[in-house]
């Protein structure tokens, strides 16, 4: 992946102008006694985003004596939660915990997006990262033990080589589509309303393969209910070191990590963004939070607002090109 310098300059220039325009009215908020924080979350209760949000909420309680509330707004690939953020006052009292894809992938994937990732989303800090993994279930013969064998089987059995995802346009959907396109395999996409039902159908043989964060697949891989054939990191996962990466198996374009981050309304002052970012970064270094996320196969990962903005700008070019090549579009 290479940085899109024009996109980055526009992103940072716009953020700087908005900060200058709004810094004065809200600069004192960080010192307000009894201040509270609302964390809008793109996932439902029990989902990965929800768990990340709640683990951070536990650590941030001391910083916000008025309390920290997780407000779940699932649906429409995060757009409902982003809509709620747009309506929130830019006073530092509301943040959004969302998958980074809302700023890096969805602008190129959705024909109509209900927000502007530059004007409406102010990066605060990265929160967590996860490696994706591809698993096969009982529909695929037990003799298929690696990615190459799975691709060969899929070519030989086009009627059976369907793949599931937690929903149209999700990162697992995009990664699967990229894999099958590179492998020149025609595979039918089966969309679900989330990962749990897709895993049930994978283990039951109703779909052949599924990409999800590895933490969701690892327990079933350990019991043999499904087989994880590849992980998406640039190096092997510390949680599943026995499983080779997509890169090792001939797919260097699939060195992809799913990440989650905190955003504030686009017009939030830089002083408030910095004030919110600091305790989030401190929480990311907390052993209790790191341990809780590790149980899910995730790594806690804080960042400065500038570093998060840079990451977004770098990934935008990659995803623009990748999505254009796959031809995926979501209405």
mmCIF file of C-alpha atoms in Angstrom:
data_model
loop_
_atom_site.group_PDB
_atom_site.id
_atom_site.type_symbol
_atom_site.label_atom_id
_atom_site.label_comp_id
_atom_site.label_asym_id
_atom_site.label_seq_id
_atom_site.Cartn_x
_atom_site.Cartn_y
_atom_site.Cartn_z
ATOM 1 C CA UNK A 1 0.000 0.000 0.000
ATOM 2 C CA UNK A 2 1.224 3.472 -0.860
ATOM 3 C CA UNK A 3 0.041 6.816 0.486
ATOM 4 C CA UNK A 4 -2.239 8.924 -1.648
ATOM 5 C CA UNK A 5 -0.411 12.213 -1.044
ATOM 6 C CA UNK A 6 -3.124 14.364 -2.558
ATOM 7 C CA UNK A 7 -5.799 12.740 -0.387
ATOM 8 C CA UNK A 8 -3.613 13.050 2.691
ATOM 9 C CA UNK A 9 -2.879 16.722 2.123
ATOM 10 C CA UNK A 10 -6.578 17.445 1.612
ATOM 11 C CA UNK A 11 -7.536 15.451 4.698
ATOM 12 C CA UNK A 12 -5.028 17.165 6.971
ATOM 13 C CA UNK A 13 -5.586 20.621 5.497
ATOM 14 C CA UNK A 14 -9.343 20.343 5.999
ATOM 15 C CA UNK A 15 -8.911 19.036 9.544
ATOM 16 C CA UNK A 16 -6.547 21.881 10.370
ATOM 17 C CA UNK A 17 -8.900 24.525 9.042
ATOM 18 C CA UNK A 18 -11.817 23.107 10.992
ATOM 19 C CA UNK A 19 -9.732 22.987 14.152
ATOM 20 C CA UNK A 20 -8.718 26.619 13.824
ATOM 21 C CA UNK A 21 -12.313 27.657 13.272
ATOM 22 C CA UNK A 22 -13.679 25.803 16.277
ATOM 23 C CA UNK A 23 -10.903 25.751 18.876
ATOM 24 C CA UNK A 24 -11.829 28.850 20.848
ATOM 25 C CA UNK A 25 -15.471 28.127 21.806
ATOM 26 C CA UNK A 26 -14.780 24.637 23.170
ATOM 27 C CA UNK A 27 -11.242 24.792 24.535
ATOM 28 C CA UNK A 28 -12.379 24.732 28.160
ATOM 29 C CA UNK A 29 -14.548 21.618 27.911
ATOM 30 C CA UNK A 30 -11.785 19.236 28.934
ATOM 31 C CA UNK A 31 -11.706 20.857 32.375
ATOM 32 C CA UNK A 32 -15.473 20.816 32.944
ATOM 33 C CA UNK A 33 -16.274 19.045 36.278
ATOM 34 C CA UNK A 34 -18.497 16.007 35.911
ATOM 35 C CA UNK A 35 -17.803 15.648 32.177
ATOM 36 C CA UNK A 36 -19.256 12.509 30.607
ATOM 37 C CA UNK A 37 -18.562 10.625 27.384
ATOM 38 C CA UNK A 38 -20.916 8.853 24.988
ATOM 39 C CA UNK A 39 -19.343 6.201 22.749
ATOM 40 C CA UNK A 40 -21.438 5.570 19.655
ATOM 41 C CA UNK A 41 -20.769 2.035 18.407
ATOM 42 C CA UNK A 42 -21.305 0.609 14.920
ATOM 43 C CA UNK A 43 -21.985 -2.923 16.206
ATOM 44 C CA UNK A 44 -24.780 -4.499 18.251
ATOM 45 C CA UNK A 45 -24.332 -5.735 21.806
ATOM 46 C CA UNK A 46 -21.885 -8.634 21.916
ATOM 47 C CA UNK A 47 -20.220 -7.779 18.602
ATOM 48 C CA UNK A 48 -16.512 -7.091 18.194
ATOM 49 C CA UNK A 49 -16.971 -3.288 17.971
ATOM 50 C CA UNK A 50 -19.209 -3.397 21.048
ATOM 51 C CA UNK A 51 -16.654 -5.374 23.030
ATOM 52 C CA UNK A 52 -13.858 -2.989 22.051
ATOM 53 C CA UNK A 53 -16.011 0.006 22.994
ATOM 54 C CA UNK A 54 -16.941 -1.450 26.381
ATOM 55 C CA UNK A 55 -13.390 -2.445 27.294
ATOM 56 C CA UNK A 56 -12.259 1.104 26.580
ATOM 57 C CA UNK A 57 -15.255 2.518 28.455
ATOM 58 C CA UNK A 58 -14.141 0.610 31.564
ATOM 59 C CA UNK A 59 -10.694 2.177 31.382
ATOM 60 C CA UNK A 60 -11.930 5.696 30.610
ATOM 61 C CA UNK A 61 -14.289 5.933 33.580
ATOM 62 C CA UNK A 62 -11.731 7.672 35.777
ATOM 63 C CA UNK A 63 -11.149 10.302 33.105
ATOM 64 C CA UNK A 64 -14.872 11.088 32.792
ATOM 65 C CA UNK A 65 -16.414 11.432 36.267
ATOM 66 C CA UNK A 66 -19.854 11.929 34.735
ATOM 67 C CA UNK A 67 -19.699 8.400 33.319
ATOM 68 C CA UNK A 68 -19.010 6.676 29.995
ATOM 69 C CA UNK A 69 -21.986 5.314 28.049
ATOM 70 C CA UNK A 70 -21.785 2.917 25.091
ATOM 71 C CA UNK A 71 -24.603 3.738 22.676
ATOM 72 C CA UNK A 72 -25.044 0.937 20.121
ATOM 73 C CA UNK A 73 -26.201 2.114 16.683
ATOM 74 C CA UNK A 74 -25.772 -0.947 14.429
ATOM 75 C CA UNK A 75 -26.912 -1.137 10.842
ATOM 76 C CA UNK A 76 -26.155 -0.006 7.288
ATOM 77 C CA UNK A 77 -22.447 -0.881 7.589
ATOM 78 C CA UNK A 78 -21.870 1.771 10.245
ATOM 79 C CA UNK A 79 -23.793 4.540 8.527
ATOM 80 C CA UNK A 80 -26.434 4.770 11.266
ATOM 81 C CA UNK A 81 -23.770 5.344 13.891
ATOM 82 C CA UNK A 82 -21.982 7.871 11.689
ATOM 83 C CA UNK A 83 -25.314 9.653 11.193
ATOM 84 C CA UNK A 84 -25.696 9.931 14.959
ATOM 85 C CA UNK A 85 -22.166 11.334 15.217
ATOM 86 C CA UNK A 86 -22.952 13.968 12.600
ATOM 87 C CA UNK A 87 -25.891 15.128 14.708
ATOM 88 C CA UNK A 88 -23.842 15.289 17.920
ATOM 89 C CA UNK A 89 -22.475 18.591 19.182
ATOM 90 C CA UNK A 90 -18.715 18.975 18.555
ATOM 91 C CA UNK A 91 -18.106 19.570 22.265
ATOM 92 C CA UNK A 92 -15.921 16.535 23.012
ATOM 93 C CA UNK A 93 -18.732 14.643 24.759
ATOM 94 C CA UNK A 94 -19.388 12.177 21.920
ATOM 95 C CA UNK A 95 -17.058 9.822 20.077
ATOM 96 C CA UNK A 96 -17.671 7.047 17.574
ATOM 97 C CA UNK A 97 -16.010 3.622 17.819
ATOM 98 C CA UNK A 98 -16.048 2.177 14.330
ATOM 99 C CA UNK A 99 -14.159 -0.010 11.927
ATOM 100 C CA UNK A 100 -11.548 1.959 9.996
ATOM 101 C CA UNK A 101 -13.319 0.894 6.810
ATOM 102 C CA UNK A 102 -15.870 3.688 7.277
ATOM 103 C CA UNK A 103 -13.111 6.119 6.274
ATOM 104 C CA UNK A 104 -10.919 3.951 4.031
ATOM 105 C CA UNK A 105 -13.076 1.354 2.240
ATOM 106 C CA UNK A 106 -16.680 2.512 2.163
ATOM 107 C CA UNK A 107 -16.084 5.794 0.282
ATOM 108 C CA UNK A 108 -15.094 3.674 -2.744
ATOM 109 C CA UNK A 109 -17.457 0.773 -2.151
ATOM 110 C CA UNK A 110 -20.820 2.472 -1.715
ATOM 111 C CA UNK A 111 -22.497 4.198 -4.641
ATOM 112 C CA UNK A 112 -24.190 6.553 -2.187
ATOM 113 C CA UNK A 113 -22.603 7.251 1.173
ATOM 114 C CA UNK A 114 -24.492 9.250 3.778
ATOM 115 C CA UNK A 115 -21.425 11.103 5.014
ATOM 116 C CA UNK A 116 -18.189 12.713 3.892
ATOM 117 C CA UNK A 117 -15.229 10.887 5.504
ATOM 118 C CA UNK A 118 -13.161 14.085 5.455
ATOM 119 C CA UNK A 119 -15.724 16.655 6.586
ATOM 120 C CA UNK A 120 -17.754 14.493 8.982
ATOM 121 C CA UNK A 121 -15.154 12.302 10.717
ATOM 122 C CA UNK A 122 -12.351 13.666 12.892
ATOM 123 C CA UNK A 123 -9.781 10.939 13.740
ATOM 124 C CA UNK A 124 -8.972 10.660 17.457
ATOM 125 C CA UNK A 125 -7.081 7.397 17.997
ATOM 126 C CA UNK A 126 -6.811 3.875 16.688
ATOM 127 C CA UNK A 127 -8.269 1.473 19.260
ATOM 128 C CA UNK A 128 -7.632 -2.134 18.202
ATOM 129 C CA UNK A 129 -6.465 -4.291 15.328
ATOM 130 C CA UNK A 130 -7.383 -7.775 14.194
ATOM 131 C CA UNK A 131 -6.114 -10.197 11.597
ATOM 132 C CA UNK A 132 -8.716 -11.680 9.280
ATOM 133 C CA UNK A 133 -8.732 -15.374 8.446
ATOM 134 C CA UNK A 134 -10.306 -17.639 5.845
ATOM 135 C CA UNK A 135 -11.932 -20.831 7.069
ATOM 136 C CA UNK A 136 -13.624 -23.752 5.348
ATOM 137 C CA UNK A 137 -16.210 -26.085 6.823
ATOM 138 C CA UNK A 138 -17.752 -29.468 6.228
ATOM 139 C CA UNK A 139 -18.744 -28.654 2.623
ATOM 140 C CA UNK A 140 -15.066 -28.831 1.682
ATOM 141 C CA UNK A 141 -13.372 -32.265 1.761
ATOM 142 C CA UNK A 142 -11.048 -32.954 4.700
ATOM 143 C CA UNK A 143 -8.233 -33.554 2.219
ATOM 144 C CA UNK A 144 -8.158 -29.792 1.486
ATOM 145 C CA UNK A 145 -5.565 -28.527 3.948
ATOM 146 C CA UNK A 146 -4.197 -25.287 2.481
ATOM 147 C CA UNK A 147 -5.239 -22.317 0.372
ATOM 148 C CA UNK A 148 -3.875 -23.683 -2.893
ATOM 149 C CA UNK A 149 -5.807 -26.924 -2.481
ATOM 150 C CA UNK A 150 -8.947 -24.978 -1.638
ATOM 151 C CA UNK A 151 -8.632 -22.859 -4.783
ATOM 152 C CA UNK A 152 -8.108 -26.017 -6.873
ATOM 153 C CA UNK A 153 -11.191 -27.589 -5.286
ATOM 154 C CA UNK A 154 -13.223 -24.421 -5.925
ATOM 155 C CA UNK A 155 -12.266 -24.405 -9.608
ATOM 156 C CA UNK A 156 -13.236 -28.052 -9.921
ATOM 157 C CA UNK A 157 -16.539 -27.570 -8.037
ATOM 158 C CA UNK A 158 -17.966 -24.186 -9.114
ATOM 159 C CA UNK A 159 -21.479 -25.086 -7.992
ATOM 160 C CA UNK A 160 -20.232 -25.686 -4.444
ATOM 161 C CA UNK A 161 -17.679 -22.885 -4.056
ATOM 162 C CA UNK A 162 -19.885 -20.262 -2.444
ATOM 163 C CA UNK A 163 -18.594 -17.996 0.290
ATOM 164 C CA UNK A 164 -20.304 -16.271 3.182
ATOM 165 C CA UNK A 165 -19.799 -12.867 4.753
ATOM 166 C CA UNK A 166 -21.268 -10.900 7.676
ATOM 167 C CA UNK A 167 -22.947 -8.605 5.157
ATOM 168 C CA UNK A 168 -22.586 -6.960 1.749
ATOM 169 C CA UNK A 169 -19.726 -4.506 1.639
ATOM 170 C CA UNK A 170 -18.112 -5.662 4.875
ATOM 171 C CA UNK A 171 -14.345 -6.092 4.859
ATOM 172 C CA UNK A 172 -14.645 -9.920 4.954
ATOM 173 C CA UNK A 173 -16.857 -9.724 1.842
ATOM 174 C CA UNK A 174 -14.309 -7.555 0.045
ATOM 175 C CA UNK A 175 -11.341 -9.752 1.025
ATOM 176 C CA UNK A 176 -13.104 -12.924 -0.165
ATOM 177 C CA UNK A 177 -14.039 -11.249 -3.447
ATOM 178 C CA UNK A 178 -10.428 -10.120 -3.936
ATOM 179 C CA UNK A 179 -9.149 -13.655 -3.319
ATOM 180 C CA UNK A 180 -11.526 -15.311 -5.766
ATOM 181 C CA UNK A 181 -10.873 -12.655 -8.379
ATOM 182 C CA UNK A 182 -7.103 -13.161 -8.122
ATOM 183 C CA UNK A 183 -7.577 -16.926 -8.287
ATOM 184 C CA UNK A 184 -9.925 -16.589 -11.293
ATOM 185 C CA UNK A 185 -12.639 -18.546 -9.493
ATOM 186 C CA UNK A 186 -16.343 -17.858 -9.950
ATOM 187 C CA UNK A 187 -17.845 -18.069 -6.458
ATOM 188 C CA UNK A 188 -21.297 -17.050 -5.267
ATOM 189 C CA UNK A 189 -21.523 -14.614 -2.358
ATOM 190 C CA UNK A 190 -23.970 -15.468 0.445
ATOM 191 C CA UNK A 191 -24.583 -12.488 2.718
ATOM 192 C CA UNK A 192 -25.638 -12.822 6.357
ATOM 193 C CA UNK A 193 -26.757 -10.333 8.970
ATOM 194 C CA UNK A 194 -23.571 -10.774 10.979
ATOM 195 C CA UNK A 195 -20.853 -13.344 11.549
ATOM 196 C CA UNK A 196 -22.474 -15.801 14.023
ATOM 197 C CA UNK A 197 -25.096 -17.200 11.625
ATOM 198 C CA UNK A 198 -22.514 -17.386 8.852
ATOM 199 C CA UNK A 199 -20.296 -19.528 11.122
ATOM 200 C CA UNK A 200 -23.220 -21.830 11.906
ATOM 201 C CA UNK A 201 -23.814 -22.374 8.202
ATOM 202 C CA UNK A 202 -20.092 -22.840 7.529
ATOM 203 C CA UNK A 203 -19.866 -25.604 10.111
ATOM 204 C CA UNK A 204 -23.136 -27.063 8.843
ATOM 205 C CA UNK A 205 -21.864 -27.293 5.260
ATOM 206 C CA UNK A 206 -24.264 -24.769 3.751
ATOM 207 C CA UNK A 207 -21.420 -22.491 2.646
ATOM 208 C CA UNK A 208 -17.910 -23.511 1.657
ATOM 209 C CA UNK A 209 -15.785 -20.679 3.049
ATOM 210 C CA UNK A 210 -15.936 -17.627 5.247
ATOM 211 C CA UNK A 211 -13.598 -14.762 6.125
ATOM 212 C CA UNK A 212 -13.923 -13.286 9.638
ATOM 213 C CA UNK A 213 -11.614 -11.858 12.305
ATOM 214 C CA UNK A 214 -9.451 -14.760 13.430
ATOM 215 C CA UNK A 215 -10.564 -14.475 17.052
ATOM 216 C CA UNK A 216 -14.045 -15.630 16.070
ATOM 217 C CA UNK A 217 -12.743 -18.599 14.070
ATOM 218 C CA UNK A 218 -9.896 -19.769 16.297
ATOM 219 C CA UNK A 219 -11.966 -21.700 18.905
ATOM 220 C CA UNK A 220 -13.705 -23.741 16.201
ATOM 221 C CA UNK A 221 -10.427 -24.338 14.376
ATOM 222 C CA UNK A 222 -8.988 -25.724 17.608
ATOM 223 C CA UNK A 223 -11.850 -28.214 17.978
ATOM 224 C CA UNK A 224 -11.789 -29.231 14.302
ATOM 225 C CA UNK A 225 -15.272 -27.928 13.540
ATOM 226 C CA UNK A 226 -13.737 -25.824 10.789
ATOM 227 C CA UNK A 227 -10.291 -25.351 9.238
ATOM 228 C CA UNK A 228 -8.539 -21.994 9.035
ATOM 229 C CA UNK A 229 -6.436 -22.040 5.868
ATOM 230 C CA UNK A 230 -4.960 -18.534 5.792
ATOM 231 C CA UNK A 231 -4.596 -15.360 7.833
ATOM 232 C CA UNK A 232 -4.346 -11.846 6.456
ATOM 233 C CA UNK A 233 -1.373 -10.332 8.272
ATOM 234 C CA UNK A 234 1.940 -9.522 6.654
ATOM 235 C CA UNK A 235 3.412 -12.077 9.093
ATOM 236 C CA UNK A 236 1.870 -15.068 10.825
ATOM 237 C CA UNK A 237 -0.529 -14.343 13.627
ATOM 238 C CA UNK A 238 0.750 -14.677 17.183
ATOM 239 C CA UNK A 239 -2.601 -16.284 18.022
ATOM 240 C CA UNK A 240 -2.483 -18.879 15.207
ATOM 241 C CA UNK A 241 1.197 -19.317 14.319
ATOM 242 C CA UNK A 242 0.548 -22.692 12.685
ATOM 243 C CA UNK A 243 -1.585 -21.111 9.934
ATOM 244 C CA UNK A 244 0.258 -19.605 6.928
ATOM 245 C CA UNK A 245 -0.676 -16.164 5.639
ATOM 246 C CA UNK A 246 -2.281 -15.303 2.320
ATOM 247 C CA UNK A 247 1.062 -13.700 1.431
ATOM 248 C CA UNK A 248 2.970 -16.945 2.048
ATOM 249 C CA UNK A 249 0.504 -18.753 -0.178
ATOM 250 C CA UNK A 250 0.898 -16.492 -3.181
ATOM 251 C CA UNK A 251 -1.475 -13.570 -2.513
ATOM 252 C CA UNK A 252 0.626 -10.535 -1.462
ATOM 253 C CA UNK A 253 -2.269 -8.118 -2.058
ATOM 254 C CA UNK A 254 -4.139 -9.661 0.861
ATOM 255 C CA UNK A 255 -1.862 -8.393 3.633
ATOM 256 C CA UNK A 256 -4.803 -6.681 5.308
ATOM 257 C CA UNK A 257 -5.627 -5.997 8.941
ATOM 258 C CA UNK A 258 -9.030 -4.908 10.172
ATOM 259 C CA UNK A 259 -8.796 -2.067 12.672
ATOM 260 C CA UNK A 260 -11.128 -0.038 14.824
ATOM 261 C CA UNK A 261 -10.754 3.573 15.832
ATOM 262 C CA UNK A 262 -12.348 6.496 17.628
ATOM 263 C CA UNK A 263 -13.735 9.463 15.694
ATOM 264 C CA UNK A 264 -15.311 12.770 16.728
ATOM 265 C CA UNK A 265 -17.634 15.038 14.727
ATOM 266 C CA UNK A 266 -15.790 16.676 11.869
ATOM 267 C CA UNK A 267 -15.890 20.194 13.304
ATOM 268 C CA UNK A 268 -14.536 19.266 16.728
ATOM 269 C CA UNK A 269 -11.699 21.524 17.878
ATOM 270 C CA UNK A 270 -8.164 20.156 17.807
ATOM 271 C CA UNK A 271 -7.789 20.840 21.529
ATOM 272 C CA UNK A 272 -10.751 18.582 22.319
ATOM 273 C CA UNK A 273 -9.538 15.870 19.947
ATOM 274 C CA UNK A 274 -6.114 15.867 21.592
ATOM 275 C CA UNK A 275 -7.697 15.857 25.062
ATOM 276 C CA UNK A 276 -9.759 12.775 24.162
ATOM 277 C CA UNK A 277 -6.909 10.995 22.397
ATOM 278 C CA UNK A 278 -4.504 11.010 25.332
ATOM 279 C CA UNK A 279 -6.546 8.850 27.756
ATOM 280 C CA UNK A 280 -7.479 6.498 24.912
ATOM 281 C CA UNK A 281 -3.800 5.933 24.167
ATOM 282 C CA UNK A 282 -3.132 5.381 27.846
ATOM 283 C CA UNK A 283 -5.969 2.839 27.992
ATOM 284 C CA UNK A 284 -4.496 0.964 25.015
ATOM 285 C CA UNK A 285 -1.352 0.379 27.098
ATOM 286 C CA UNK A 286 -3.330 -0.985 30.037
ATOM 287 C CA UNK A 287 -2.625 -4.692 30.620
ATOM 288 C CA UNK A 288 -6.209 -5.492 31.586
ATOM 289 C CA UNK A 289 -7.581 -4.024 28.379
ATOM 290 C CA UNK A 290 -4.857 -5.658 26.299
ATOM 291 C CA UNK A 291 -5.587 -9.026 27.889
ATOM 292 C CA UNK A 292 -9.328 -8.731 27.306
ATOM 293 C CA UNK A 293 -8.823 -7.941 23.628
ATOM 294 C CA UNK A 294 -6.185 -10.666 23.237
ATOM 295 C CA UNK A 295 -8.785 -13.225 24.314
ATOM 296 C CA UNK A 296 -10.663 -12.203 21.165
ATOM 297 C CA UNK A 297 -7.553 -12.424 18.989
ATOM 298 C CA UNK A 298 -7.152 -8.653 18.896
ATOM 299 C CA UNK A 299 -4.387 -6.221 19.774
ATOM 300 C CA UNK A 300 -5.009 -2.963 21.616
ATOM 301 C CA UNK A 301 -3.436 -0.175 19.602
ATOM 302 C CA UNK A 302 -3.581 3.535 20.368
ATOM 303 C CA UNK A 303 -2.355 6.389 18.160
ATOM 304 C CA UNK A 304 -2.226 10.148 17.916
ATOM 305 C CA UNK A 305 -4.880 11.888 15.799
ATOM 306 C CA UNK A 306 -2.195 12.776 13.242
ATOM 307 C CA UNK A 307 -0.985 9.175 12.961
ATOM 308 C CA UNK A 308 -4.542 7.931 12.513
ATOM 309 C CA UNK A 309 -5.159 10.541 9.801
ATOM 310 C CA UNK A 310 -1.977 9.441 8.062
ATOM 311 C CA UNK A 311 -3.056 5.801 8.197
ATOM 312 C CA UNK A 312 -6.436 6.638 6.705
ATOM 313 C CA UNK A 313 -4.870 8.590 3.867
ATOM 314 C CA UNK A 314 -2.386 5.789 3.126
ATOM 315 C CA UNK A 315 -5.091 3.125 3.014
ATOM 316 C CA UNK A 316 -7.501 5.144 0.897
ATOM 317 C CA UNK A 317 -5.426 4.732 -2.253
ATOM 318 C CA UNK A 318 -5.007 1.002 -1.684
ATOM 319 C CA UNK A 319 -8.721 0.443 -1.270
ATOM 320 C CA UNK A 320 -9.690 2.708 -4.149
ATOM 321 C CA UNK A 321 -7.563 0.622 -6.510
ATOM 322 C CA UNK A 322 -8.502 -2.737 -4.956
ATOM 323 C CA UNK A 323 -12.233 -2.089 -5.097
ATOM 324 C CA UNK A 324 -12.058 -0.767 -8.643
ATOM 325 C CA UNK A 325 -10.346 -4.029 -9.672
ATOM 326 C CA UNK A 326 -12.917 -6.268 -7.996
ATOM 327 C CA UNK A 327 -15.817 -4.288 -9.412
ATOM 328 C CA UNK A 328 -17.735 -4.579 -6.124
ATOM 329 C CA UNK A 329 -20.323 -1.876 -5.552
ATOM 330 C CA UNK A 330 -22.990 -1.658 -2.865
ATOM 331 C CA UNK A 331 -26.106 0.441 -3.320
#
